[in-house]
Coordinates of C-alpha atoms in Angstrom, one line a residue:
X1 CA 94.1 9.8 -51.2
X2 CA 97.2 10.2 -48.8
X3 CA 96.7 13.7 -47.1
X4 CA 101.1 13.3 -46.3
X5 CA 101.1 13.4 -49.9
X6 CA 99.1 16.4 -50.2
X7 CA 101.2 20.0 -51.3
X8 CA 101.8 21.9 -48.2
X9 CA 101.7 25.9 -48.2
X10 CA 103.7 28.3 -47.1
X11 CA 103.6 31.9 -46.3
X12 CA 106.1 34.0 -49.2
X13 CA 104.6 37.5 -47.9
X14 CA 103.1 37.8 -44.1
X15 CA 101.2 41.1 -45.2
X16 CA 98.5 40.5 -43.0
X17 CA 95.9 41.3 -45.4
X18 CA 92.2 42.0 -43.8
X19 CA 90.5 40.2 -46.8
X20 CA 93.1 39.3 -48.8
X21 CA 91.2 38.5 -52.6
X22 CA 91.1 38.0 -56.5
X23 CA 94.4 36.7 -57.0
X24 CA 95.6 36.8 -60.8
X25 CA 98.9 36.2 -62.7
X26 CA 100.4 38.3 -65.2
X27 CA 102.3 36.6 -67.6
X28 CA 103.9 39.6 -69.0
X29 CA 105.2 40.9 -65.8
X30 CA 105.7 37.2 -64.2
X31 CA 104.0 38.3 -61.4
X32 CA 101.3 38.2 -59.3
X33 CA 98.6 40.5 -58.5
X34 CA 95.8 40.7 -55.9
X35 CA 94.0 43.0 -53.1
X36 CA 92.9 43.8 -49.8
X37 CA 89.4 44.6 -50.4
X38 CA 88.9 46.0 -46.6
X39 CA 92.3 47.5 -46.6
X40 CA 92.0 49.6 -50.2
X41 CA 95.0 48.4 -51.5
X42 CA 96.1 46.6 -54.2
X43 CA 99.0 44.5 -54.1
X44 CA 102.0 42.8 -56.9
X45 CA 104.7 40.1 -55.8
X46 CA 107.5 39.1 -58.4
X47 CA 108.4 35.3 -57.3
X48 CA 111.7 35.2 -58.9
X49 CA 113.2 38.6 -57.2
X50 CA 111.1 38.3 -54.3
X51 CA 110.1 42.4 -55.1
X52 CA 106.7 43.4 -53.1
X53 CA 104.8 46.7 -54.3
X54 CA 101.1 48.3 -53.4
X55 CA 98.8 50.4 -54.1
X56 CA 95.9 52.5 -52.1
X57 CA 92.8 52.2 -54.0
X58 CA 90.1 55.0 -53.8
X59 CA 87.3 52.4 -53.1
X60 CA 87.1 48.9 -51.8
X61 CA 88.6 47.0 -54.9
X62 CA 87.0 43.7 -55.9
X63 CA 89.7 42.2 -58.3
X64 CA 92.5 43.6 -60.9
X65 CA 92.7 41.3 -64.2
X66 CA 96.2 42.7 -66.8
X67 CA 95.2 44.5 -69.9
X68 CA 97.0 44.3 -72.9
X69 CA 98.5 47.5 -73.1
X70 CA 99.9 47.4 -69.6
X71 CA 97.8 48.6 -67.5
X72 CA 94.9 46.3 -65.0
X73 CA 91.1 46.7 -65.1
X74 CA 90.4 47.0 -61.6
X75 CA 87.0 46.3 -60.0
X76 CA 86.1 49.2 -57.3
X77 CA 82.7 49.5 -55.0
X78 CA 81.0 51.5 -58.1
X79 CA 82.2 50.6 -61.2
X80 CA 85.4 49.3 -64.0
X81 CA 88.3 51.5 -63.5
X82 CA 91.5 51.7 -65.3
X83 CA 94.9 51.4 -63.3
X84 CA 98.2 52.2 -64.4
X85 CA 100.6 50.8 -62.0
X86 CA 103.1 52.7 -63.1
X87 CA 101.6 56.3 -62.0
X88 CA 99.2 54.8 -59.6
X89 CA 96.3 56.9 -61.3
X90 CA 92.5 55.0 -61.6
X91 CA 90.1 56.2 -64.6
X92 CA 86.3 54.6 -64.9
X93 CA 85.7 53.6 -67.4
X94 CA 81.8 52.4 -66.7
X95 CA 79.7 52.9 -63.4
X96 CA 77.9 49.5 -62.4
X97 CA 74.8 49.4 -60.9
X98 CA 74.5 53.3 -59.8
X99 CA 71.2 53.0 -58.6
X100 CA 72.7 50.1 -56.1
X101 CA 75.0 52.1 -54.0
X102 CA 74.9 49.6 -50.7
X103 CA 76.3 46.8 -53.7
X104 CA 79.6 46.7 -54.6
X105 CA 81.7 44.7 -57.5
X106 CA 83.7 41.7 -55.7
X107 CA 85.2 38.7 -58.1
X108 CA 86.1 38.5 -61.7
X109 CA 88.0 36.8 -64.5
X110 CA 88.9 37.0 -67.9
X111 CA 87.6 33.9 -70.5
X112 CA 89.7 32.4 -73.5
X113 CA 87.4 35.5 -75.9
X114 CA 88.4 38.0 -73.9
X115 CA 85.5 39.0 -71.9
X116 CA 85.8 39.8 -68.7
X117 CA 83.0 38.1 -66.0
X118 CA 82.4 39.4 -62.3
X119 CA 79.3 39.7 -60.0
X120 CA 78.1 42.0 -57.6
X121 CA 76.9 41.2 -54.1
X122 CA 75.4 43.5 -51.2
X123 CA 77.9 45.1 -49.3
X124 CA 75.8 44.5 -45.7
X125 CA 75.7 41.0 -46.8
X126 CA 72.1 40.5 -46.3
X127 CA 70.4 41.2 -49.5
X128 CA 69.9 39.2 -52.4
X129 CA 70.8 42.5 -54.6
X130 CA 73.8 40.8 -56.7
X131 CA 74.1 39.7 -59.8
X132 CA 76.6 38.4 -62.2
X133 CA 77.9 40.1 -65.5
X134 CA 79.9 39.8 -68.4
X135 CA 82.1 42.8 -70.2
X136 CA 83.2 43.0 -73.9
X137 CA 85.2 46.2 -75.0
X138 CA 83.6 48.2 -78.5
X139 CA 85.0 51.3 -80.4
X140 CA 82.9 53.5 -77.7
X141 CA 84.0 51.9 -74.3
X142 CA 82.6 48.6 -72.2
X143 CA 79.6 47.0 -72.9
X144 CA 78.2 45.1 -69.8
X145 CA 75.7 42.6 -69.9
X146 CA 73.8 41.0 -66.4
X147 CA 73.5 37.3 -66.6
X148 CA 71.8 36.1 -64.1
X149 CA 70.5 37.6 -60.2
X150 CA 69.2 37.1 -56.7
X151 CA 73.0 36.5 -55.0
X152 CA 73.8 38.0 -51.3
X153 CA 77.7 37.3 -51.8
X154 CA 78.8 36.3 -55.0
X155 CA 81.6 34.8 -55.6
X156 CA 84.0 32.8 -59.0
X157 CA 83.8 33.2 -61.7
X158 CA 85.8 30.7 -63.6
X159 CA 85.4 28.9 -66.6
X160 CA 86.4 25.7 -67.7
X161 CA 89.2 24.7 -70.2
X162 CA 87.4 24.3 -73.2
X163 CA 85.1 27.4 -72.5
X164 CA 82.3 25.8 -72.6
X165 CA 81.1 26.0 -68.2
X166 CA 81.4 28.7 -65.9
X167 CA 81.1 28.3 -62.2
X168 CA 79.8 30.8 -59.9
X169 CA 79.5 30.9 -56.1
X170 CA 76.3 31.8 -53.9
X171 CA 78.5 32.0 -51.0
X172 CA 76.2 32.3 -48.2
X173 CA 74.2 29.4 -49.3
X174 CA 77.2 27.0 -49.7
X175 CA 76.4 26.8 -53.3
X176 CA 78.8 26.6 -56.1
X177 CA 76.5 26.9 -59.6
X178 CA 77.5 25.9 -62.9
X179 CA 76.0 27.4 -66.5
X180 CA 76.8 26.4 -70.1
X181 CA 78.8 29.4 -71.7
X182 CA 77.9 29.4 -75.4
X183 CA 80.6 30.8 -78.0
X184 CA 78.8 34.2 -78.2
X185 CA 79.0 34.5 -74.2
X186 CA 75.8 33.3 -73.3
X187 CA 74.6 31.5 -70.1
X188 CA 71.8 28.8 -70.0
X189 CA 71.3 26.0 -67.8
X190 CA 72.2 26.8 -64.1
X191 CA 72.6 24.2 -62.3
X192 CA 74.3 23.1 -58.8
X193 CA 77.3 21.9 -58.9
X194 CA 78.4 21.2 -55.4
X195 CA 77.4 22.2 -52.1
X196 CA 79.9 22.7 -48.9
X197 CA 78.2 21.7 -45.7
X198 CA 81.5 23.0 -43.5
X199 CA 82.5 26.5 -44.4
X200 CA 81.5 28.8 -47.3
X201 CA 82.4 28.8 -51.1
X202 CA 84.8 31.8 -51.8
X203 CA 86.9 32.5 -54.5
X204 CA 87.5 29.6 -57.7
X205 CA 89.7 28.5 -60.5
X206 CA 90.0 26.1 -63.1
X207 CA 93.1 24.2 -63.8
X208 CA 94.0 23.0 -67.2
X209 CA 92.7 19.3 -66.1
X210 CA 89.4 21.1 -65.7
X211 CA 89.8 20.3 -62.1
X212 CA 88.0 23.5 -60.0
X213 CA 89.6 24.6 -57.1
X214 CA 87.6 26.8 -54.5
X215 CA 89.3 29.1 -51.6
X216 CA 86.6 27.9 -48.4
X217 CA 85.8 31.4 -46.0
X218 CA 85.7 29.9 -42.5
X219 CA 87.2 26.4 -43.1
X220 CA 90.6 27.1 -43.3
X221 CA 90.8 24.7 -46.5
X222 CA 91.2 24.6 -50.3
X223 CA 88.5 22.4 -51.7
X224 CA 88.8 20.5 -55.4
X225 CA 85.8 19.4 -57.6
X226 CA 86.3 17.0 -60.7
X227 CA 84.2 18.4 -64.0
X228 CA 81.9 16.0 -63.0
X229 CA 82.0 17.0 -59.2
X230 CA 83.8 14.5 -57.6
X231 CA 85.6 15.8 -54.3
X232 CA 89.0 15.2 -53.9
X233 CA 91.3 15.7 -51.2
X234 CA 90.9 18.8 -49.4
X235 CA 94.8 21.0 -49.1
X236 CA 94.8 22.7 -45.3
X237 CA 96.1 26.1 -45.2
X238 CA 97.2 27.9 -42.0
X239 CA 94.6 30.7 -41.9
X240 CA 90.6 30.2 -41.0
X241 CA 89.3 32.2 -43.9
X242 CA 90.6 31.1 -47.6
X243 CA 89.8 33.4 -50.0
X244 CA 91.2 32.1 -53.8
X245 CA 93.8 30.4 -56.0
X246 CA 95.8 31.2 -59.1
X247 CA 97.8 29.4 -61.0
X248 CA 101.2 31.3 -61.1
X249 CA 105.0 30.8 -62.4
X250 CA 106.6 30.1 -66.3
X251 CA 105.2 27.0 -66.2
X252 CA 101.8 28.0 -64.3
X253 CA 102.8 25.1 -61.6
X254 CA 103.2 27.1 -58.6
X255 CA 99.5 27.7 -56.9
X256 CA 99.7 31.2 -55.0
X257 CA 96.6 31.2 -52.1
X258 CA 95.3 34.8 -50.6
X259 CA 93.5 35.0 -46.9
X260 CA 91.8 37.1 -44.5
X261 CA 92.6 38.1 -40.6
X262 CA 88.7 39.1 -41.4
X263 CA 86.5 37.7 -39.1
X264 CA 89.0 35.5 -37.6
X265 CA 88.5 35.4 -33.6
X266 CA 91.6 36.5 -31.2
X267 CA 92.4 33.2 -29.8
X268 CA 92.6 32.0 -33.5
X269 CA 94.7 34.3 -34.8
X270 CA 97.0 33.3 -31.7
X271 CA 97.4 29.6 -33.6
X272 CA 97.8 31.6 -37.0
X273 CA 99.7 34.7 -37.3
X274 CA 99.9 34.3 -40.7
X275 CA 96.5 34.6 -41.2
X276 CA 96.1 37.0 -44.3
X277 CA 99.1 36.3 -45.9
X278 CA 100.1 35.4 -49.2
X279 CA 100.9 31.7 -49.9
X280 CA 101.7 29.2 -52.5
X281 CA 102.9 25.4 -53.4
X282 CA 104.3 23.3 -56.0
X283 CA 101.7 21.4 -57.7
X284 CA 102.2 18.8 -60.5
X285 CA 98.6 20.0 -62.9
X286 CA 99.1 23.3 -64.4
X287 CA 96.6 26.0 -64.5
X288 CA 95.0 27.8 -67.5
X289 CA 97.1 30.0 -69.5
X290 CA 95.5 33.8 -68.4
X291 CA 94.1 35.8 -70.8
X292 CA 94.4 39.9 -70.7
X293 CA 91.3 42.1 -71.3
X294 CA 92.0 43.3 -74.2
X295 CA 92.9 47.7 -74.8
X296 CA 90.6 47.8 -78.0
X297 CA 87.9 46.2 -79.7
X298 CA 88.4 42.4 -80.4
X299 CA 86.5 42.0 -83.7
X300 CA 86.0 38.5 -83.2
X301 CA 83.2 39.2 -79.9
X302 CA 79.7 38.5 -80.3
X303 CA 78.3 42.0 -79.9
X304 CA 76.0 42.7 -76.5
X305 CA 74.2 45.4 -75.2
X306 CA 75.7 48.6 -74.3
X307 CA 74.9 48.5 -71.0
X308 CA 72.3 46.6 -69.0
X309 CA 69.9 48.6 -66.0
X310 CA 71.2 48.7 -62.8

């Protein structure tokens, strides 16, 4: 492939973000959401008026996804908290892992049914003490189901377009994983789907060709995986450490891309200032419509366990 072809990024908010994560559009708002997981803050762009707001968060956030009465689900160190951007308040609404305190909760996404998925990881980075979950709402709050275990740094998850894979990141090992995701939210058959032997699998996505894309931590680099694993051209962005994608705009066409100035040497961050900014790009594929995690009960969800041990 032609790399002069290749979308090129640029920088539409220099915020300068220490680890700049968990980017997610909301359709209702047309806008786009994400945080600073070092700097407690959560953060909201609207494209079209060029409007920038943020939050502090009480606790290292992990990821925001919209709910569909308004408000975000936001994941902080300990637990799933309510936000309402419109006061700025946070509510829990379920501890995670209490008997974990050095983990904490660090990517997530919402599937086509409505759950929500996210995994843990150890917050010291040198522990395999992280595991991945799933979260359905029920008449009595969130019912949280663990998956699958044994991760230092997780990272994903994403699921492909016709629901039926999710991909899910061992960062630290330079492994990106892949499970079959049965209708009732099951996972069976992990697998390895690709391996980075430059840099470090962070944040992914799924675009609606089924194409994943996956945000590479010290290789300055967006990397893209056919569904059945073929690498395509890598898209060069102007920071070392690339966190995650998501698909953003009316017609989901516009690819926003978050960063860190994180562990990103002096003389580096002398050839990119912009390090730990927001970007984005044109592309021609759109991504997934988002789904919100839903207020109430969904009817239609397979039920789960109320909650799983820590």
């Amino acid at each position: 492939m032609d790399t002069a072809a290749m979308p090129q990024p640029r920088c539409v908010w220099d915020i300068q973000a220490q680890l700049g994560e968990g980017p997610v559009w909301s359709a209702r708002e047309q806008a786009l959401y994400f945080v600073d997981i070092v700097g407690h803050a959560i953060h909201r762009f609207h494209p079209a008026t060029g409007a920038r707001s943020s939050w502090p968060t009480p606790k290292r956030p992990g990821f925001v996804v919209p709910v569909s009465d308004g408000t975000l689900m936001c994941g902080l160190k300990d637990g799933l908290y309510r936000f309402d951007p419109a006061s700025g308040d946070f509510r829990c609404e379920v501890a995670v892992e209490p008997g974990l305190p050095g983990n904490r909760i660090n990517d997530g996404c919402v599937d086509s049914m409505g759950r929500l998925w996210f995994g843990t990881m150890d917050d010291g980075e040198s522990t395999p003490t992280g595991a991945l979950y799933s979260v359905t709402r029920k008449p009595d709050g969130l019912c949280v189901q663990r998956h699958d275990e044994g991760y230092i740094v997780t990272n994903g998850p994403a699921i492909s377009p016709d629901g039926m894979k999710l991909y899910h990141n061992h960062s630290p090992a330079g492994i990106i994983y892949v499970f079959d995701l049965a209708a009732d939210g099951e996972l069976t058959n992990r697998r390895v789907f690709a391996r980075l032997a430059d840099g470090y699998p962070d944040g992914v996505v799924v675009d609606s060709a089924g194409v994943l894309w996956v945000g590479v931590w010290n290789g300055g680099r967006i990397e893209r995986f056919q569904p059945d694993g073929t690498r395509l051209e890598p898209i060069t962005v102007p920071a070392q450490n690339v966190t995650k994608v998501a698909f953003g705009g009316p017609d989901l066409r516009t690819v926003y891309i978050t960063t860190a100035r994180k562990n990103t040497p002096d003389g580096r961050l002398a050839t990119l200032p912009q390090a730990g900014g927001l970007f984005s790009m044109a592309v021609e594929v759109a991504g997934q419509a988002p789904t919100m995690f839903p207020a109430t009960e969904m009817a239609e969800m397979a039920a789960l366990p109320d909650i799983t041990k820590g």
